[in-house]
mmCIF file of C-alpha atoms and ligand atoms in Angstrom:
data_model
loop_
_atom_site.group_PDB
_atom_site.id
_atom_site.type_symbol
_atom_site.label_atom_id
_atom_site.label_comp_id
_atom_site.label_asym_id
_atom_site.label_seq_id
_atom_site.Cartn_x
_atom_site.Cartn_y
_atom_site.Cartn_z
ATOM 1 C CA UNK A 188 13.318 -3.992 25.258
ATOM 2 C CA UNK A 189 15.977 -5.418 22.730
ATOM 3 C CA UNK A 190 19.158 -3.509 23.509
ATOM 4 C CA UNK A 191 21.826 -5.555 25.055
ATOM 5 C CA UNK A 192 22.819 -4.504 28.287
ATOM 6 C CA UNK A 193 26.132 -3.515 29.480
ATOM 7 C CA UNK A 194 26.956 -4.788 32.704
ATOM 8 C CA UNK A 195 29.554 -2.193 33.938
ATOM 9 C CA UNK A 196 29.543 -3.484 37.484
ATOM 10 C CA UNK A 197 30.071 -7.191 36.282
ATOM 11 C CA UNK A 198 33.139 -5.917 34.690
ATOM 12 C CA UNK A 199 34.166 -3.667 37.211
ATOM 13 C CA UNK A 200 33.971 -6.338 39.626
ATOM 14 C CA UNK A 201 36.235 -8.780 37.468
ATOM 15 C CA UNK A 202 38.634 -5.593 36.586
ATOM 16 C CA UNK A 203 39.038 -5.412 40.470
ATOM 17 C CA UNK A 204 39.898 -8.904 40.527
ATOM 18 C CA UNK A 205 42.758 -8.595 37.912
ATOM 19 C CA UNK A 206 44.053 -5.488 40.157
ATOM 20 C CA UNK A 207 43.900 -7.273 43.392
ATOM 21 C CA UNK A 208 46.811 -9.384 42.873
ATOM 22 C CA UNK A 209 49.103 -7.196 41.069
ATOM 23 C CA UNK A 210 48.991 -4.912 44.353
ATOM 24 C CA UNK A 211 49.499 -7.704 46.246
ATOM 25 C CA UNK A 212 52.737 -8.293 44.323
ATOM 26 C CA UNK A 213 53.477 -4.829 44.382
ATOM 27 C CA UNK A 214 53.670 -4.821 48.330
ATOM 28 C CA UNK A 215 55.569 -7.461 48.500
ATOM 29 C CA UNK A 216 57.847 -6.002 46.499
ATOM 30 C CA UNK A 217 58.498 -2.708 47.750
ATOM 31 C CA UNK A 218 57.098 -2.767 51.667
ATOM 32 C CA UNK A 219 53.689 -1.030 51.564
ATOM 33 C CA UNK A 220 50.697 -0.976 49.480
ATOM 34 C CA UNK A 221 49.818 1.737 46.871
ATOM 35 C CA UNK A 222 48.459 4.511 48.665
ATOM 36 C CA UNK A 223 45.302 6.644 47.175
ATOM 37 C CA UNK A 224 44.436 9.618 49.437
ATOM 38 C CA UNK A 225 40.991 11.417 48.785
ATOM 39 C CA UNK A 226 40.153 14.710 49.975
ATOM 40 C CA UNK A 227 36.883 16.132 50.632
ATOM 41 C CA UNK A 228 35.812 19.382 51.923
ATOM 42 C CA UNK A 229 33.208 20.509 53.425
ATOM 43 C CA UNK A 230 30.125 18.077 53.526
ATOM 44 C CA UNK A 231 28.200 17.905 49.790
ATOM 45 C CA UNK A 232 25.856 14.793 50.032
ATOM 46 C CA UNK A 233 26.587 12.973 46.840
ATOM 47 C CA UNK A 234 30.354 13.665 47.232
ATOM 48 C CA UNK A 235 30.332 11.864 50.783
ATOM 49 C CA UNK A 236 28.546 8.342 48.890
ATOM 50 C CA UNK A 237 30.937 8.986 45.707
ATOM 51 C CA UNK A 238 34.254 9.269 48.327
ATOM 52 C CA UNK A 239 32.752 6.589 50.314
ATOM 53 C CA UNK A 240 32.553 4.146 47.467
ATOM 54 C CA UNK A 241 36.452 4.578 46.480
ATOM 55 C CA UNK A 242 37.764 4.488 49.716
ATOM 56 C CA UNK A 243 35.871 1.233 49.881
ATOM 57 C CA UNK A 244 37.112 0.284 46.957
ATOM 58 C CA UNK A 245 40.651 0.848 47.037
ATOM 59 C CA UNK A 246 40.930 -0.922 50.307
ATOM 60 C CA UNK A 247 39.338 -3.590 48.609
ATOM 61 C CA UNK A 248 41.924 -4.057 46.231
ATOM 62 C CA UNK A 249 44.730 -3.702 49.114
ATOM 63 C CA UNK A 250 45.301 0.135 48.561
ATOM 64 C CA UNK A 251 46.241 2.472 51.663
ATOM 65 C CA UNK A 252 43.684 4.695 51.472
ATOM 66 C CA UNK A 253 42.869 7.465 53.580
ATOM 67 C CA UNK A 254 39.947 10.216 53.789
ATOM 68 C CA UNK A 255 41.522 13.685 54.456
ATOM 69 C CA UNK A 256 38.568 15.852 55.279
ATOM 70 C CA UNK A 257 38.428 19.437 55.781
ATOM 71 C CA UNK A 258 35.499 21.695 57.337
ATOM 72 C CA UNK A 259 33.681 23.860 54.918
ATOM 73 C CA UNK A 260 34.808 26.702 56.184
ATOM 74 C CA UNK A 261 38.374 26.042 55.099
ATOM 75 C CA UNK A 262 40.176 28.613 53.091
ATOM 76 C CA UNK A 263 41.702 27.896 49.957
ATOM 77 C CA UNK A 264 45.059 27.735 51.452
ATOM 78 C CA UNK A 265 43.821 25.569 53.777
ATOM 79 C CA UNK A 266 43.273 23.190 51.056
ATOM 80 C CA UNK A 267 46.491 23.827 49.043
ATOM 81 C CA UNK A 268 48.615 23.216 51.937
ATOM 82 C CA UNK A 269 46.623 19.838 52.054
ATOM 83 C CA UNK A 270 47.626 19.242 48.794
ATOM 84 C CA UNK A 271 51.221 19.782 49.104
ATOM 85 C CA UNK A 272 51.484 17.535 52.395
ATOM 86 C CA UNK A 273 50.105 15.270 49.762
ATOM 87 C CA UNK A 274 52.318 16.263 46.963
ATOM 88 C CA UNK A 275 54.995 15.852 49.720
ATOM 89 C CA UNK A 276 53.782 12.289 51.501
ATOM 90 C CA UNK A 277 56.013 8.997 51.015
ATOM 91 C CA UNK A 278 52.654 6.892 51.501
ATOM 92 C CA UNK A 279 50.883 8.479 49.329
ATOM 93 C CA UNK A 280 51.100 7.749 45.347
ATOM 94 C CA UNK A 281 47.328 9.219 44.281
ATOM 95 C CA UNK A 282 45.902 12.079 45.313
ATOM 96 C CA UNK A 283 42.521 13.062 44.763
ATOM 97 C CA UNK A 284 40.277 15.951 45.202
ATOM 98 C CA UNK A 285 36.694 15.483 44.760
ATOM 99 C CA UNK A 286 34.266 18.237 43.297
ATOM 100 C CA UNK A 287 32.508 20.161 43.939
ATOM 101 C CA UNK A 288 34.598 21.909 46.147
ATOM 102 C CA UNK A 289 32.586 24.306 48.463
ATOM 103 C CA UNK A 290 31.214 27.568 46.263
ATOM 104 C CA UNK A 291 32.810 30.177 49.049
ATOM 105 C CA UNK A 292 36.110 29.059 48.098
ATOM 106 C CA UNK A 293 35.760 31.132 44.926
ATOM 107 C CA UNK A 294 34.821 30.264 41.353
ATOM 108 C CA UNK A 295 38.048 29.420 40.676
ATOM 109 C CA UNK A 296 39.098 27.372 43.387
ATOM 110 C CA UNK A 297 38.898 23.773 41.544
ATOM 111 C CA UNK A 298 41.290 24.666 38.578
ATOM 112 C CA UNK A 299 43.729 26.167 41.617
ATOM 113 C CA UNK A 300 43.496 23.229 43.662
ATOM 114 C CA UNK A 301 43.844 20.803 40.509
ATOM 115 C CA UNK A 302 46.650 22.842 39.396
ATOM 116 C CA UNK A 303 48.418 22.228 42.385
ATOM 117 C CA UNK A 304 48.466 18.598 42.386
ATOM 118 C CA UNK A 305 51.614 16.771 41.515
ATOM 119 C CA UNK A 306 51.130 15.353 38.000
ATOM 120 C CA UNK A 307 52.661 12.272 38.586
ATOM 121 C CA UNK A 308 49.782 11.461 42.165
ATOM 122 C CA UNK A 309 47.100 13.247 39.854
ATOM 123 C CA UNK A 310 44.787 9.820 39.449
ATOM 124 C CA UNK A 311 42.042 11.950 38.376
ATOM 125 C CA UNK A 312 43.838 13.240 35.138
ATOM 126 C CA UNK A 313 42.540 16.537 35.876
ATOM 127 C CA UNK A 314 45.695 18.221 35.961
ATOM 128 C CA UNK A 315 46.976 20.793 32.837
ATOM 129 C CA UNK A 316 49.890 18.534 32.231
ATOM 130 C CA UNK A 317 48.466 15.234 31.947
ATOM 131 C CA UNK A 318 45.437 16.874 29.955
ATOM 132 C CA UNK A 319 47.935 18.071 27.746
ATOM 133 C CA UNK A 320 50.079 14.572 27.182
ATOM 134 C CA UNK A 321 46.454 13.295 26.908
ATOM 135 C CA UNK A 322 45.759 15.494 23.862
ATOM 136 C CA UNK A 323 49.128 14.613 22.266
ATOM 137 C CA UNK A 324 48.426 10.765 22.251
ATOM 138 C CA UNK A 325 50.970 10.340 25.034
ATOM 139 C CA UNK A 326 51.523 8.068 28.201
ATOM 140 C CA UNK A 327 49.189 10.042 30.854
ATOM 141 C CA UNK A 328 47.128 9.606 33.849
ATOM 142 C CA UNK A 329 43.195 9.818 31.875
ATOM 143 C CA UNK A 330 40.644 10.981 33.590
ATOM 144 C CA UNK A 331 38.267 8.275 34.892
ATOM 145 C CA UNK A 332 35.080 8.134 33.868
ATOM 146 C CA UNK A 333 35.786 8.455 29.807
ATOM 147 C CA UNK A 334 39.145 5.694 30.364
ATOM 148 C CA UNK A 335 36.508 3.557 31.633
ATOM 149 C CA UNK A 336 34.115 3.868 28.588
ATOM 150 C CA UNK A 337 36.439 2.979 26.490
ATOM 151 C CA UNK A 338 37.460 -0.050 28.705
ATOM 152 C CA UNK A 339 33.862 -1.132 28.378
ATOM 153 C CA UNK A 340 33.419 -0.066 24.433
ATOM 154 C CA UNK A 341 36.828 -2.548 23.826
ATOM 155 C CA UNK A 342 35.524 -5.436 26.505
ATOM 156 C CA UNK A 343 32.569 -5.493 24.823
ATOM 157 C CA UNK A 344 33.800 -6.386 21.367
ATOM 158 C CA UNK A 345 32.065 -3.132 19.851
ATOM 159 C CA UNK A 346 34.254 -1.341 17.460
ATOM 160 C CA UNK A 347 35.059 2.289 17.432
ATOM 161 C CA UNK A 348 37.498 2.605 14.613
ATOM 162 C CA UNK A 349 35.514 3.907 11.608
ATOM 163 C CA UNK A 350 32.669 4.113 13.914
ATOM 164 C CA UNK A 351 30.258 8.033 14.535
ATOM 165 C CA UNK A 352 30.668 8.826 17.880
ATOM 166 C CA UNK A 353 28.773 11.800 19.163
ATOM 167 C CA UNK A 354 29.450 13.109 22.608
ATOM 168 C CA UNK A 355 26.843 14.847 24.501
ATOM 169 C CA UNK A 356 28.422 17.411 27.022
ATOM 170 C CA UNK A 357 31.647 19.380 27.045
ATOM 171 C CA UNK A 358 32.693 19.363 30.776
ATOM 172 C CA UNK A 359 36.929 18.980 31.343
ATOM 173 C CA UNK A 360 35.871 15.529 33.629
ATOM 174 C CA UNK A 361 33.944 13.604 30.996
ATOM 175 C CA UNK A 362 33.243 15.242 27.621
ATOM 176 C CA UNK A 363 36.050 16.667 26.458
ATOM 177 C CA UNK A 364 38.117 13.962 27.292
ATOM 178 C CA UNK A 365 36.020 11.481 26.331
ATOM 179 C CA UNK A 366 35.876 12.715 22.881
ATOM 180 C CA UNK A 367 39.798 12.706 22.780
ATOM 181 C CA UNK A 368 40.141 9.162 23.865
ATOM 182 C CA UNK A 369 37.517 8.108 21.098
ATOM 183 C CA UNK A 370 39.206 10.419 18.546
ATOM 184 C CA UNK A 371 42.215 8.158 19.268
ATOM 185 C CA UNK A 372 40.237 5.545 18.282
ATOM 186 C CA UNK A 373 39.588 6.180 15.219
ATOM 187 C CA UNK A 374 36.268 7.393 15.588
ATOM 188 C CA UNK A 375 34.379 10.366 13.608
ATOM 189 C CA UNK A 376 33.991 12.535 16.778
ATOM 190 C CA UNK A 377 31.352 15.367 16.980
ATOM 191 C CA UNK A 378 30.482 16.980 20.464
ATOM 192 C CA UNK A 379 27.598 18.594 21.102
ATOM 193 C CA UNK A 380 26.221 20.741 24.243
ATOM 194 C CA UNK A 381 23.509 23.008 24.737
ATOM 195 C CA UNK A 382 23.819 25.479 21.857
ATOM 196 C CA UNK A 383 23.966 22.709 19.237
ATOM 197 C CA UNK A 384 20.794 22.900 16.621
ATOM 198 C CA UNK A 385 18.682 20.193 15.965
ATOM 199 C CA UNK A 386 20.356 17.734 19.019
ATOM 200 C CA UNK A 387 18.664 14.884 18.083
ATOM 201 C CA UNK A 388 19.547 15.117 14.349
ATOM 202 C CA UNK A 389 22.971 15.249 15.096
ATOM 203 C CA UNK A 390 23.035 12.366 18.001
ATOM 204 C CA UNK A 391 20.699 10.276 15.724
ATOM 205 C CA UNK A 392 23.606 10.174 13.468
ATOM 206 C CA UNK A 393 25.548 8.579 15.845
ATOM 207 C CA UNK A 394 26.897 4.728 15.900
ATOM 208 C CA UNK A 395 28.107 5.523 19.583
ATOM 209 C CA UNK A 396 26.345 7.892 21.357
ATOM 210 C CA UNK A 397 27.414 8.932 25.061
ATOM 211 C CA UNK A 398 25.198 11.084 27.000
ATOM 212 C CA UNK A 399 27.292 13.452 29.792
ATOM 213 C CA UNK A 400 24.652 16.291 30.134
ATOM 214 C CA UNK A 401 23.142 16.054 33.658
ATOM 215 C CA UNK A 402 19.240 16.111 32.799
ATOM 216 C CA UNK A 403 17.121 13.167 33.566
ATOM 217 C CA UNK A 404 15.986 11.211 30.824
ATOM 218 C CA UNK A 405 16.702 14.273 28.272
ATOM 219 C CA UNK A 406 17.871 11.963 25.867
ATOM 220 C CA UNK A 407 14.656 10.274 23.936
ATOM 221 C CA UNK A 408 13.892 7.589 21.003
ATOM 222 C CA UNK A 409 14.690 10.209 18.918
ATOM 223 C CA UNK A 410 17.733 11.180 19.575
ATOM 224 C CA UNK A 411 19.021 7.265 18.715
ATOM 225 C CA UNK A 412 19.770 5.870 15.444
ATOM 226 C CA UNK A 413 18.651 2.261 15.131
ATOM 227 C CA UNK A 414 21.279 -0.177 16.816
ATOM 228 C CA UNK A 415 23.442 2.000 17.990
ATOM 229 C CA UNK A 416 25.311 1.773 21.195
ATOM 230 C CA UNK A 417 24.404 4.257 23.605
ATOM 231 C CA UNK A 418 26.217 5.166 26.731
ATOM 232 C CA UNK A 419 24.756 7.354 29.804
ATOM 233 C CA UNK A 420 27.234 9.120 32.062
ATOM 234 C CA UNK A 421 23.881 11.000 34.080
ATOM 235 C CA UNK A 422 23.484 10.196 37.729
ATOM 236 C CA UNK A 423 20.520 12.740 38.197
ATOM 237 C CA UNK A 424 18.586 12.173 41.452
ATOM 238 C CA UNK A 425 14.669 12.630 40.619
ATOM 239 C CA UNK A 426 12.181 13.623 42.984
ATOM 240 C CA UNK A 427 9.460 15.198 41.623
ATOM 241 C CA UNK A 428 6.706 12.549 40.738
ATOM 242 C CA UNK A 429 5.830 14.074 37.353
ATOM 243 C CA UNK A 430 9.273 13.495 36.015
ATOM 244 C CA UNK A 431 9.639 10.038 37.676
ATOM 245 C CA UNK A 432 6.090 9.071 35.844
ATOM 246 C CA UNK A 433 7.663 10.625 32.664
ATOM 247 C CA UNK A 434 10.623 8.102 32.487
ATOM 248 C CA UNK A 435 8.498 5.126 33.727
ATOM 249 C CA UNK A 436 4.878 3.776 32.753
ATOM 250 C CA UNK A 437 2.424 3.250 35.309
ATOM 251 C CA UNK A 438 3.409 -0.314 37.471
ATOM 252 C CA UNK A 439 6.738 -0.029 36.436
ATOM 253 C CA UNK A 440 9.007 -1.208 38.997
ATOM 254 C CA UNK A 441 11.333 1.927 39.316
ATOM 255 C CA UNK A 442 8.375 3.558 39.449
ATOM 256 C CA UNK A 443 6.688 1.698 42.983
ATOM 257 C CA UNK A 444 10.419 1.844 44.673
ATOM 258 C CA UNK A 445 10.140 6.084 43.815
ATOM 259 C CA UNK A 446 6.779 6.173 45.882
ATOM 260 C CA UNK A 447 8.539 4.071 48.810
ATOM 261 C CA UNK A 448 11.626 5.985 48.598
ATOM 262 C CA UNK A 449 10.319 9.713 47.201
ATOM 263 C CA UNK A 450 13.313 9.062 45.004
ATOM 264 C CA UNK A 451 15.082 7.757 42.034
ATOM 265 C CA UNK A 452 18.802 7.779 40.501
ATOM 266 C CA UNK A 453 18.409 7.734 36.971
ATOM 267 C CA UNK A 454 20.826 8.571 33.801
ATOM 268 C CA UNK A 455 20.591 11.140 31.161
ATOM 269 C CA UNK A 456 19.035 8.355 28.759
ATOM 270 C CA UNK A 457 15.011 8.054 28.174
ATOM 271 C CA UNK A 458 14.310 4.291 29.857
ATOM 272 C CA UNK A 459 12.552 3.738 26.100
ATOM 273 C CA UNK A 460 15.736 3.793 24.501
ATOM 274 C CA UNK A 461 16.279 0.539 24.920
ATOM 275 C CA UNK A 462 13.528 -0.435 22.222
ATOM 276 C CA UNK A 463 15.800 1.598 19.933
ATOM 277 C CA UNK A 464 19.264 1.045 21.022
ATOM 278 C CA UNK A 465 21.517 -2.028 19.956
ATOM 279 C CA UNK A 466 23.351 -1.731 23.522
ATOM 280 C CA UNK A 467 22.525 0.526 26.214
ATOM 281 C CA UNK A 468 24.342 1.213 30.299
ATOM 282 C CA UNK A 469 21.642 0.741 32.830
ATOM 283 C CA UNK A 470 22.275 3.354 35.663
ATOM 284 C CA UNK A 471 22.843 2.438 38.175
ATOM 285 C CA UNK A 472 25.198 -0.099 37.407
ATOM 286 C CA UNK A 473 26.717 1.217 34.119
ATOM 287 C CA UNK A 474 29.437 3.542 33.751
ATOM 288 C CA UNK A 475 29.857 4.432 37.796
ATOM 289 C CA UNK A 476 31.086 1.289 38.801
ATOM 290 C CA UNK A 477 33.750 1.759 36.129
ATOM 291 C CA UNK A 478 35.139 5.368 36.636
ATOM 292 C CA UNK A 479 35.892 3.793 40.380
ATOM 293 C CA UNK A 480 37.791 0.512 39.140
ATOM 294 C CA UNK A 481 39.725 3.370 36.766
ATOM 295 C CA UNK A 482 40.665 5.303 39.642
ATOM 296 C CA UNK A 483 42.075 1.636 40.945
ATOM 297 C CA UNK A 484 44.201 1.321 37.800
ATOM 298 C CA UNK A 485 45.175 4.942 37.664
ATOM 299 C CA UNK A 486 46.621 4.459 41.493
ATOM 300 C CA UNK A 487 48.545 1.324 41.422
ATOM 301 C CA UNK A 488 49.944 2.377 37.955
ATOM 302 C CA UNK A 489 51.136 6.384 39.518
ATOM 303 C CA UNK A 490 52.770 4.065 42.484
ATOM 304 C CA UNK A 491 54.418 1.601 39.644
ATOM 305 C CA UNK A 492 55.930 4.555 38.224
ATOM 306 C CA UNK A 493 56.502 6.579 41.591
ATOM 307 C CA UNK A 494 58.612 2.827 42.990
ATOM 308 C CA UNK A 495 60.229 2.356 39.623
ATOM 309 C CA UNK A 496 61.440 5.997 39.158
ATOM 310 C CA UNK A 497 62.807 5.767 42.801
ATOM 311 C CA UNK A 498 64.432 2.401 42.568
ATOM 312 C CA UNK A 499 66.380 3.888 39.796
HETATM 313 N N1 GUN B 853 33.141 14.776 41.154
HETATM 314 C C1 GUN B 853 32.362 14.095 40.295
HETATM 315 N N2 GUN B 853 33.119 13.249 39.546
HETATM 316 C C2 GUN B 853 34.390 13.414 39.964
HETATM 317 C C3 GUN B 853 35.626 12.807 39.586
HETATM 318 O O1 GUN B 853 35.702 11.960 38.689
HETATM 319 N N3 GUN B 853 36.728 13.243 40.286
HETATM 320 C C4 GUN B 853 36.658 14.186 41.239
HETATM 321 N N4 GUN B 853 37.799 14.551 41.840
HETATM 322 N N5 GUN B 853 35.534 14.760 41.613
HETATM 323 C C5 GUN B 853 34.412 14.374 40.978
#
């Protein structure tokens, strides 16, 4: 292995640490803490560890920060009205909604429910109007998980102006955005998704090289040009042995903890990469950490400008 690592839960945890006092200060100055409230309905497995981990982590910083559940069964009204307490609520400068939202609330229930969400609480970015000031270059709530990328790319020293950058995926939570934000930067962006010819030709002509598609390990030697830096947004859960044995040689640690466990979390990036790759995000412990420690910044800065615009 020669790619350098990058440690996205080192620097989440010393991001957190630059937070925690600045919402300290901002209780003291205005009589309660930032408030983040996350609502989750219905009872999706991942989405209850995900919404765990930033409840945790926003009262770990000093936020208020409240679960607001709803049953599965809940109508789609029953979930706007939610929303609009929300929209409504003194305490409450963040909201957000986390997907997947149950399939029998209709196909088309996330973009209504995101819709609905004040722009200025919307700490997800998700919503039309900060997408838009997004696009334009202008002051916006960014969506998490590509805001964090580019946190790391900078903290890391490794330069995206003038740089390739090829973004794997096209989803409205991590590619698109993410190949806005690096656009911004200066970067040659191309994005590709599943129609693209010849993938790896294109991705191998990559300097950066972010990989957002949701398959294991889909993303092989060949898809990496020498050196480059290569960041994997998967979180796929394996647990069929043949694709586990696939990623990992035989007595390969990862390997003996899926037999314990009869599974594995692993990212969208081939585990040989590495040999390839100048610097590489281990999941876990890459870019997850970070899209959390966004949310964190995205919160205490809507309740800066929520406490600001009413002191004025
Ligand atoms: N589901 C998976 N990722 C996300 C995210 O970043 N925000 C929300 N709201 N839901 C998600």
């Amino acid at each position: 292995m020669s790619a350098r690592l990058l440690d996205g839960q080192a620097l989440a945890v010393r991001l957190q640490q630059e937070i925690t006092p600045q919402v300290a200060q901002f209780t003291a100055r205005y009589g309660r803490p930032p408030g983040l409230a996350i609502v989750l309905v219905g009872q999706n497995p991942a989405s209850e560890v995900y919404v765990r981990n930033k409840l945790k982590a926003g009262s770990g910083v000093g936020f208020r920060a409240d679960l607001e559940r709803l049953p599965e069964a809940a109508s789609l009204g029953d979930v706007l009205a939610l929303v609009e307490r929300l929209n409504r609520s003194e305490a409450h400068d963040g909201i957000l909604v986390q997907a997947p939202l149950p399939k029998g609330l209709g196909g088309d229930a996330a973009a209504r429910v995101f819709d609905a969400i004040a722009p200025e609480k919307d700490v997800d970015g998700f919503t039309p109007t900060n997408v838009g000031l997004m696009v334009q270059g202008r002051p916006a709530l960014v969506a998490c998980t590509p805001s964090g990328i580019i946190e790391l790319l900078v903290r890391e020293g490794i330069q995206i102006a003038g740089r390739r950058a090829c973004v794997v995926g096209r989803s409205d939570i991590v590619g698109k955005p993410m190949a806005l934000l690096l656009l911004q930067r200066d970067a040659t962006v191309t994005v590709c998704h599943s129609k693209t010819p010849d993938l790896p030709g294109v991705c191998r002509e990559a300097d950066i090289l972010v990989a957002a598609v949701g398959r294991a390990g889909l993303m092989t030697r060949s898809f990496v040009k020498p050196g480059a830096t290569v960041i994997d947004v998967g979180m796929n859960r394996v647990t069929d042995a043949a694709v586990a044995r696939a990623l990992f040689p035989a007595g390969h640690p990862r390997l003996a903890r899926f037999q314990e466990r009869g599974s594995l979390l692993v990212g969208d990036v081939h585990p040989d990469v590495a040999d390839v790759a100048g610097a590489l995000t281990p999941v876990p412990g890459g870019v997850g950490p970070l899209t959390v420690t966004m949310l964190m910044m995205n919160t205490l800065r809507a309740a800066r400008a929520r406490a600001e615009g009413a002191r004025t």
